[in-house]
Short mmCIF file of C-alpha atoms in Angstrom, two decimals:
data_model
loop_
_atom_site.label_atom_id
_atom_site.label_comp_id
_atom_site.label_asym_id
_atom_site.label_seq_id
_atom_site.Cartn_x
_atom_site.Cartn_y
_atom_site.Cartn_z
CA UNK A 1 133.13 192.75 140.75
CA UNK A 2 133.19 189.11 141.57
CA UNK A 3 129.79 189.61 143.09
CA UNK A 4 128.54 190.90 139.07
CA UNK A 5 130.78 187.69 138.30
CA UNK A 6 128.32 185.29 140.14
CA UNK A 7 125.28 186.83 139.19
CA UNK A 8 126.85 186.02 135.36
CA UNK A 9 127.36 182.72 135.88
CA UNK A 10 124.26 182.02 137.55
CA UNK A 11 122.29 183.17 134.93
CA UNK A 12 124.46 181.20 132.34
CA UNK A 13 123.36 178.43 134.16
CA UNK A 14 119.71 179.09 134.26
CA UNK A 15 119.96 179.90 130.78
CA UNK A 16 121.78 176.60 129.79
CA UNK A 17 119.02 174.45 131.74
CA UNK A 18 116.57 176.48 130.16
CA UNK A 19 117.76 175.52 127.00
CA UNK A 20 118.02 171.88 127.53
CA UNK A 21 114.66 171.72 128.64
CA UNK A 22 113.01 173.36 125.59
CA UNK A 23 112.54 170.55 123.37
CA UNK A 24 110.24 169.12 126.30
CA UNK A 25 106.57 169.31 125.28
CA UNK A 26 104.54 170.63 128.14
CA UNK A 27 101.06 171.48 129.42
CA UNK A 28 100.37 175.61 128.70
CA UNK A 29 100.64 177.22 131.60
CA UNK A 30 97.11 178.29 131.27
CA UNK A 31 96.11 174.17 131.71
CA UNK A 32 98.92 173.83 134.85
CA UNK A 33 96.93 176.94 136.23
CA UNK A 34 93.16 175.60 136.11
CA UNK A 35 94.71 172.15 137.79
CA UNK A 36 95.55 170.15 134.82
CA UNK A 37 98.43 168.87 137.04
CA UNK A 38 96.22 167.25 138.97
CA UNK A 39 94.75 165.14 136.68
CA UNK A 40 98.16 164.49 134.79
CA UNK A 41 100.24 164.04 137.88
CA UNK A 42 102.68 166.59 135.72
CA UNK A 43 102.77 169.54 133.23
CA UNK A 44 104.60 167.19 131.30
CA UNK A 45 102.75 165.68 128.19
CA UNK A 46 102.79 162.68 126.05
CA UNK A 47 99.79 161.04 123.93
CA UNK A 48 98.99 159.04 127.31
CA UNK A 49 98.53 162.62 128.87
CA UNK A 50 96.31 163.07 126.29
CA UNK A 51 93.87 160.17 126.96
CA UNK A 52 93.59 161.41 130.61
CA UNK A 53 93.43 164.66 129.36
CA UNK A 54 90.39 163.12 127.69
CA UNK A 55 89.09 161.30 130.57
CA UNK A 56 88.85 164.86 132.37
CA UNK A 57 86.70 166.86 129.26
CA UNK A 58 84.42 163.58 128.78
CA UNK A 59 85.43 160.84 130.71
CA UNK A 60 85.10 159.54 134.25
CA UNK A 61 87.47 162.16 135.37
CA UNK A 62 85.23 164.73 134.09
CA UNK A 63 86.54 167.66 135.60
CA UNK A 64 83.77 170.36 135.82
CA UNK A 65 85.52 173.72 135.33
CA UNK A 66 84.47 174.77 131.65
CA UNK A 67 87.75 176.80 131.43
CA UNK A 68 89.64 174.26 131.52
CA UNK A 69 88.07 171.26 129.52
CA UNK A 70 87.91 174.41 126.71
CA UNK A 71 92.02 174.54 126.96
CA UNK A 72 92.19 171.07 127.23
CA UNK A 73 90.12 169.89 124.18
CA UNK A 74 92.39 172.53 121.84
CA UNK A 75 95.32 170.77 123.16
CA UNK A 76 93.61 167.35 122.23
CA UNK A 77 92.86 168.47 118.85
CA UNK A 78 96.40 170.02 118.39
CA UNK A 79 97.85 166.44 119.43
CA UNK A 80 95.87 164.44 117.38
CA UNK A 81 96.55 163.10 113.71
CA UNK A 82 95.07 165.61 111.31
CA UNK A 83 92.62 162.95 110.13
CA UNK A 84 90.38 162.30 113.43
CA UNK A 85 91.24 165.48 115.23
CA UNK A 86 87.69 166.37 114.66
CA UNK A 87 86.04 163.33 116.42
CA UNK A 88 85.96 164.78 120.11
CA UNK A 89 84.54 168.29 118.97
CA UNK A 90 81.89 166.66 117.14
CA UNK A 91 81.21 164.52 119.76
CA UNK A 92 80.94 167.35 121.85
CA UNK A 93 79.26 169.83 119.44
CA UNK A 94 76.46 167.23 119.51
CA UNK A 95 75.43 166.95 122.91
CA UNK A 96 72.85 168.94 124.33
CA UNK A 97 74.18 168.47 127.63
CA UNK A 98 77.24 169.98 127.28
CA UNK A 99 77.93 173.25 128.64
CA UNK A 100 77.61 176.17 126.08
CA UNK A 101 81.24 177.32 126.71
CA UNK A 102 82.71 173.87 126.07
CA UNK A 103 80.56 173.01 122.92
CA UNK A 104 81.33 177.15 121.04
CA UNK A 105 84.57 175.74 121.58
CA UNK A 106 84.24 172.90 119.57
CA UNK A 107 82.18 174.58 117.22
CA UNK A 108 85.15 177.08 116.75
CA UNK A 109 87.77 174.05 116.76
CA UNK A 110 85.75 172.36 114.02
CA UNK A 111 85.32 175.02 111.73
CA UNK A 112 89.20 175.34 111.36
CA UNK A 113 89.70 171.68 110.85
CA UNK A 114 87.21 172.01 108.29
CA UNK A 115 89.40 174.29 106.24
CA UNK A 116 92.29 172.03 107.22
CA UNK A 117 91.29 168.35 107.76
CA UNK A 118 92.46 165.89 104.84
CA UNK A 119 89.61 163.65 105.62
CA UNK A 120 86.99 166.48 105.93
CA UNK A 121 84.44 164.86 102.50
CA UNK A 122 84.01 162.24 105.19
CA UNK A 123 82.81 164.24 107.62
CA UNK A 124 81.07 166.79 106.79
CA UNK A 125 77.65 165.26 106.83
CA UNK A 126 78.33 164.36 110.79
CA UNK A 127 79.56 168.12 110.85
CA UNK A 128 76.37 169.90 109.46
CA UNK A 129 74.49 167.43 111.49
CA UNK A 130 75.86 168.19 114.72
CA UNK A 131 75.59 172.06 113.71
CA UNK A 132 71.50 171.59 112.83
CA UNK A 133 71.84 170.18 116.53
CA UNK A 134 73.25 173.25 117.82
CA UNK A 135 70.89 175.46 116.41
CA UNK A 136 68.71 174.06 118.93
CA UNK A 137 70.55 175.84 121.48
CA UNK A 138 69.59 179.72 121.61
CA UNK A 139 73.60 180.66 122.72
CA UNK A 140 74.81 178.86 119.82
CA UNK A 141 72.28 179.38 116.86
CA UNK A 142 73.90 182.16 115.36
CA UNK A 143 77.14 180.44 115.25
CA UNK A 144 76.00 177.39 113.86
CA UNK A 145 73.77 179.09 111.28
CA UNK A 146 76.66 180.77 110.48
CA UNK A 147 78.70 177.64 109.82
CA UNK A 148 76.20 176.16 108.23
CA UNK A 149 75.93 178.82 105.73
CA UNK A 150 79.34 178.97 105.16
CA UNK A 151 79.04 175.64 103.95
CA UNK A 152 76.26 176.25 101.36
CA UNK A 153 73.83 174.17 103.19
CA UNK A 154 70.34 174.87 101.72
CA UNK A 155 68.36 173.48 104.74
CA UNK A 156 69.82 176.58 107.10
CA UNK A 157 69.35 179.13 104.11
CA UNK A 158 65.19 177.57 104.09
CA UNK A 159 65.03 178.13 108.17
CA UNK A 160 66.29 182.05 107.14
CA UNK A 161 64.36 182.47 104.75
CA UNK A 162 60.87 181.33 106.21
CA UNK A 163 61.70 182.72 109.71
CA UNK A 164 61.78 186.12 107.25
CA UNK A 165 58.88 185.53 105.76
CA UNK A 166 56.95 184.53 108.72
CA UNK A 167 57.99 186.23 112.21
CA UNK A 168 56.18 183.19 114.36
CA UNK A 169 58.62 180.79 112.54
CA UNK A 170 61.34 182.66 112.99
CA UNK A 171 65.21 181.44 114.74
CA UNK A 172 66.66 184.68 114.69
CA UNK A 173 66.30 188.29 114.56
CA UNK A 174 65.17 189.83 110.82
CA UNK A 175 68.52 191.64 110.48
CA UNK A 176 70.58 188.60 111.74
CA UNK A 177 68.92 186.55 109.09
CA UNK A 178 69.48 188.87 106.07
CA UNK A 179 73.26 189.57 107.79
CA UNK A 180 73.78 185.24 107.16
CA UNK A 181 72.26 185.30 104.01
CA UNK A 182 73.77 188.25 102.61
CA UNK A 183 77.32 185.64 102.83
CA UNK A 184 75.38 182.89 100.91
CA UNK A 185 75.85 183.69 97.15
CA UNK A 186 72.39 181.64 96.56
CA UNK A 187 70.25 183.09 98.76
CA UNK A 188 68.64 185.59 96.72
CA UNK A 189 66.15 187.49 98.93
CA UNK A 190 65.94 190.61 96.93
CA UNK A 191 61.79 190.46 97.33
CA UNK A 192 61.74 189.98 101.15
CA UNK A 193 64.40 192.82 101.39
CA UNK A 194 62.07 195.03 99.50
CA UNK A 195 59.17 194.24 101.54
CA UNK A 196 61.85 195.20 104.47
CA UNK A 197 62.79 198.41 103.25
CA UNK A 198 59.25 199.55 102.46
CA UNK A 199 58.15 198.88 105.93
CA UNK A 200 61.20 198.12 108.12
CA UNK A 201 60.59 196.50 111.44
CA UNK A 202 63.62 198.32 112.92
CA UNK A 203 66.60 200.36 112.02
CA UNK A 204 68.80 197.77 112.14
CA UNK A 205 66.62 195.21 109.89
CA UNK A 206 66.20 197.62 107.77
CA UNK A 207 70.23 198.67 107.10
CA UNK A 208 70.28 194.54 106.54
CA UNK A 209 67.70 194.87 104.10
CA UNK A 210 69.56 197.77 101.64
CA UNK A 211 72.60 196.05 101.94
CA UNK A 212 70.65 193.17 100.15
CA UNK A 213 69.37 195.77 97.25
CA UNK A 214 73.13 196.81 96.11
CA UNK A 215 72.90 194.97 93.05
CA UNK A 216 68.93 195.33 92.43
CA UNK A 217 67.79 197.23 89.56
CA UNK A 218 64.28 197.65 90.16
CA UNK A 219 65.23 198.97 93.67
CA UNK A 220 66.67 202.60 92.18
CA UNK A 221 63.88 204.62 93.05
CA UNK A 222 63.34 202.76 96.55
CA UNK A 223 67.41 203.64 97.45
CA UNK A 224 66.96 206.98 95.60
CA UNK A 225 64.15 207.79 98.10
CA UNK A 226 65.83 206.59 101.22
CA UNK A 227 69.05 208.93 100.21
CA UNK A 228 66.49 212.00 100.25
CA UNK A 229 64.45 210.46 103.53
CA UNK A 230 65.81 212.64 106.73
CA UNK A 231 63.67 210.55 108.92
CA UNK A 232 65.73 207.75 108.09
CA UNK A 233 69.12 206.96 110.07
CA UNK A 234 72.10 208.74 108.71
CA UNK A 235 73.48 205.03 108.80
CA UNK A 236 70.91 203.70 106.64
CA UNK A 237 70.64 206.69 104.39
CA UNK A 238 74.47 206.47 103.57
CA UNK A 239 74.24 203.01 103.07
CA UNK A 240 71.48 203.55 100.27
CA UNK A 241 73.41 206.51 98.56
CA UNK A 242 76.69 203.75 98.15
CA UNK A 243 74.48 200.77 97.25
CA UNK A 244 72.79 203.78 94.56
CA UNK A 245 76.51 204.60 93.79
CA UNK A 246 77.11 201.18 92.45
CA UNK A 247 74.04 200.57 90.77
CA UNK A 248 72.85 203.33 89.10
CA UNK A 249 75.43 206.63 89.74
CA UNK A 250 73.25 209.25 86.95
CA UNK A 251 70.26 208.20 89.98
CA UNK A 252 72.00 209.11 93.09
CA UNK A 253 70.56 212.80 94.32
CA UNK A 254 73.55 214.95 94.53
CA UNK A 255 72.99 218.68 96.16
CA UNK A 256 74.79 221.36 94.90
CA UNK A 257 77.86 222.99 96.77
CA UNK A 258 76.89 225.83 98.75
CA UNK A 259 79.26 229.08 97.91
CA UNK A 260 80.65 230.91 100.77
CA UNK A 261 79.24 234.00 99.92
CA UNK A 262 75.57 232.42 99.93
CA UNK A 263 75.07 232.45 103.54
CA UNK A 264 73.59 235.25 105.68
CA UNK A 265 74.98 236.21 109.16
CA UNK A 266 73.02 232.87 110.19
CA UNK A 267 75.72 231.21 108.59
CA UNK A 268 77.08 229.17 111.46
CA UNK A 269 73.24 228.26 112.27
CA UNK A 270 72.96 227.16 108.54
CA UNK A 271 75.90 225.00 108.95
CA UNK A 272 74.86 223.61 111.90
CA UNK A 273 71.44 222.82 110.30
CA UNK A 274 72.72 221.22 106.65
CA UNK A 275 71.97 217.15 106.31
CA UNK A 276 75.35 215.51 107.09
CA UNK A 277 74.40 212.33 104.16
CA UNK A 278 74.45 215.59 101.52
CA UNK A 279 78.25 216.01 102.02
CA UNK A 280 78.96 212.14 102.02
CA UNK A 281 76.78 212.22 98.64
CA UNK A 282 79.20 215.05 97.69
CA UNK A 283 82.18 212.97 98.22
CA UNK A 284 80.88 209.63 96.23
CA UNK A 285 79.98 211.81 93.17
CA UNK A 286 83.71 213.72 93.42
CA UNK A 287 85.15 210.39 93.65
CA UNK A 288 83.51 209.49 90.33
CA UNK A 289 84.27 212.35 88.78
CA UNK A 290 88.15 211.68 88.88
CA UNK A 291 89.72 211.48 86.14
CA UNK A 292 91.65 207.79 86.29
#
């Protein structure tokens, strides 16, 4: 029993200097594991920790491990008043020099502060600025585009847009393009997606491109079609028969139901053979049909 007794108290004790340590503020163990130590001299941290913390993700000190200037700038911008936390990330979001790794970071960092920073109006032209710069950068362009459309700048929505119409011009793939401008409310590209549907360049450019025609009249016939078109992906043909669905319902081709007693002794060959989009179509029209 007393040796249970000790083991108690010991752990009391543990417990109790546990507790009286937890107000410290400390270095994540994920910084004390890359060697953040040895550029503090301890896991312990103050705002002077955080100037040599700075010294080591731009400074003299730079230490060269991308893993850990990445922990160390969030813990920079989590230690810094709300109205410059944004200065090192754009700093660093801006140079072309800096590794890819350390500058998504910043990217990622800034893009919360922009939601959050009081002093954001003042900033944002540096921030879109230092995101056309990224763009530059094939590992971050889609990223930064998507920032930058987020932020309802027309300049990114132009690149889009005349990368679509013209290949040779183009940043980024045809389906990534219509994918960013299917977020920006302005960008209507109801014509080029046409084009794209009509004579898709791939699958996937051309699933972009309906997704763009939802809310197109004059594109009824053109979904209709694509429903009915088994040479299309079952992907893109169920994508057509929900964009039909919400745009013109009395258009969308809907097969009737088979009865049981309608099929031969091939019935389990039938089965096997019937167009899988027929029984999604099935499903949207039933789903109308309810009775609120």
């Amino acid at each position: 029993m007393s040796s249970i007794e000790d083991y108690r108290r010991q752990l009391s004790q543990q417990v109790a200097v546990e507790r009286a340590h937890s107000n410290e503020p400390r270095w994540s163990s994920r910084l004390e594991s890359l060697g953040a130590e040895d550029v503090l001299g301890s896991p312990q941290g103050d705002m002077t920790d955080v100037d040599n913390l700075r010294e080591a993700v731009v400074g003299r000190q730079l230490n060269l491990d991308p893993a850990f200037r990445v922990e160390a700038l969030g813990q920079i911008v989590s230690k810094s008043e709300p109205s410059t936390a944004h200065q090192l990330p754009l700093e660093i979001l801006s140079n072309p020099q800096e590794t890819v790794q350390v500058r998504l970071a910043a990217l990622r960092l800034l893009e919360l502060l922009a939601i959050s920073s009081p002093t954001f109006p003042e900033w944002r032209p540096a921030y879109l600025e230092s995101l056309r710069i990224a763009i530059e950068t094939s590992e971050l362009r889609l990223s930064a585009f998507s920032a930058l459309i987020s932020q309802g700048d027309r300049r990114a929505q132009e690149l889009l847009i005349r990368g679509l119409e013209d290949s040779e011009q183009a940043l980024v793939s045809p389906a990534d393009a219509l994918n960013l401008l299917s977020e920006d409310p302005h960008a209507d590209v109801r014509e080029l997606a046409r084009q794209i549907v009509d004579q898709p360049p791939d699958e996937r450019t051309l699933e972009a491109a309906i997704r763009h025609l939802a809310g197109d009249p004059s594109s009824v016939d053109r979904l209709r079609a694509l429903v009915s078109d088994q040479q299309k992906t079952i992907t893109a043909r169920k994508l057509a028969a929900t964009a039909l669905n919400a745009l013109a319902p009395e258009a969308l081709p809907v097969p009737e139901t088979r009865r049981s007693n309608d099929f031969s002794a091939e019935s389990a060959d039938v089965e096997a053979a019937e167009d899988p989009v027929e029984e999604f179509v099935r499903i949207l029209a039933s789903r109308r049909r309810r009775p609120s």
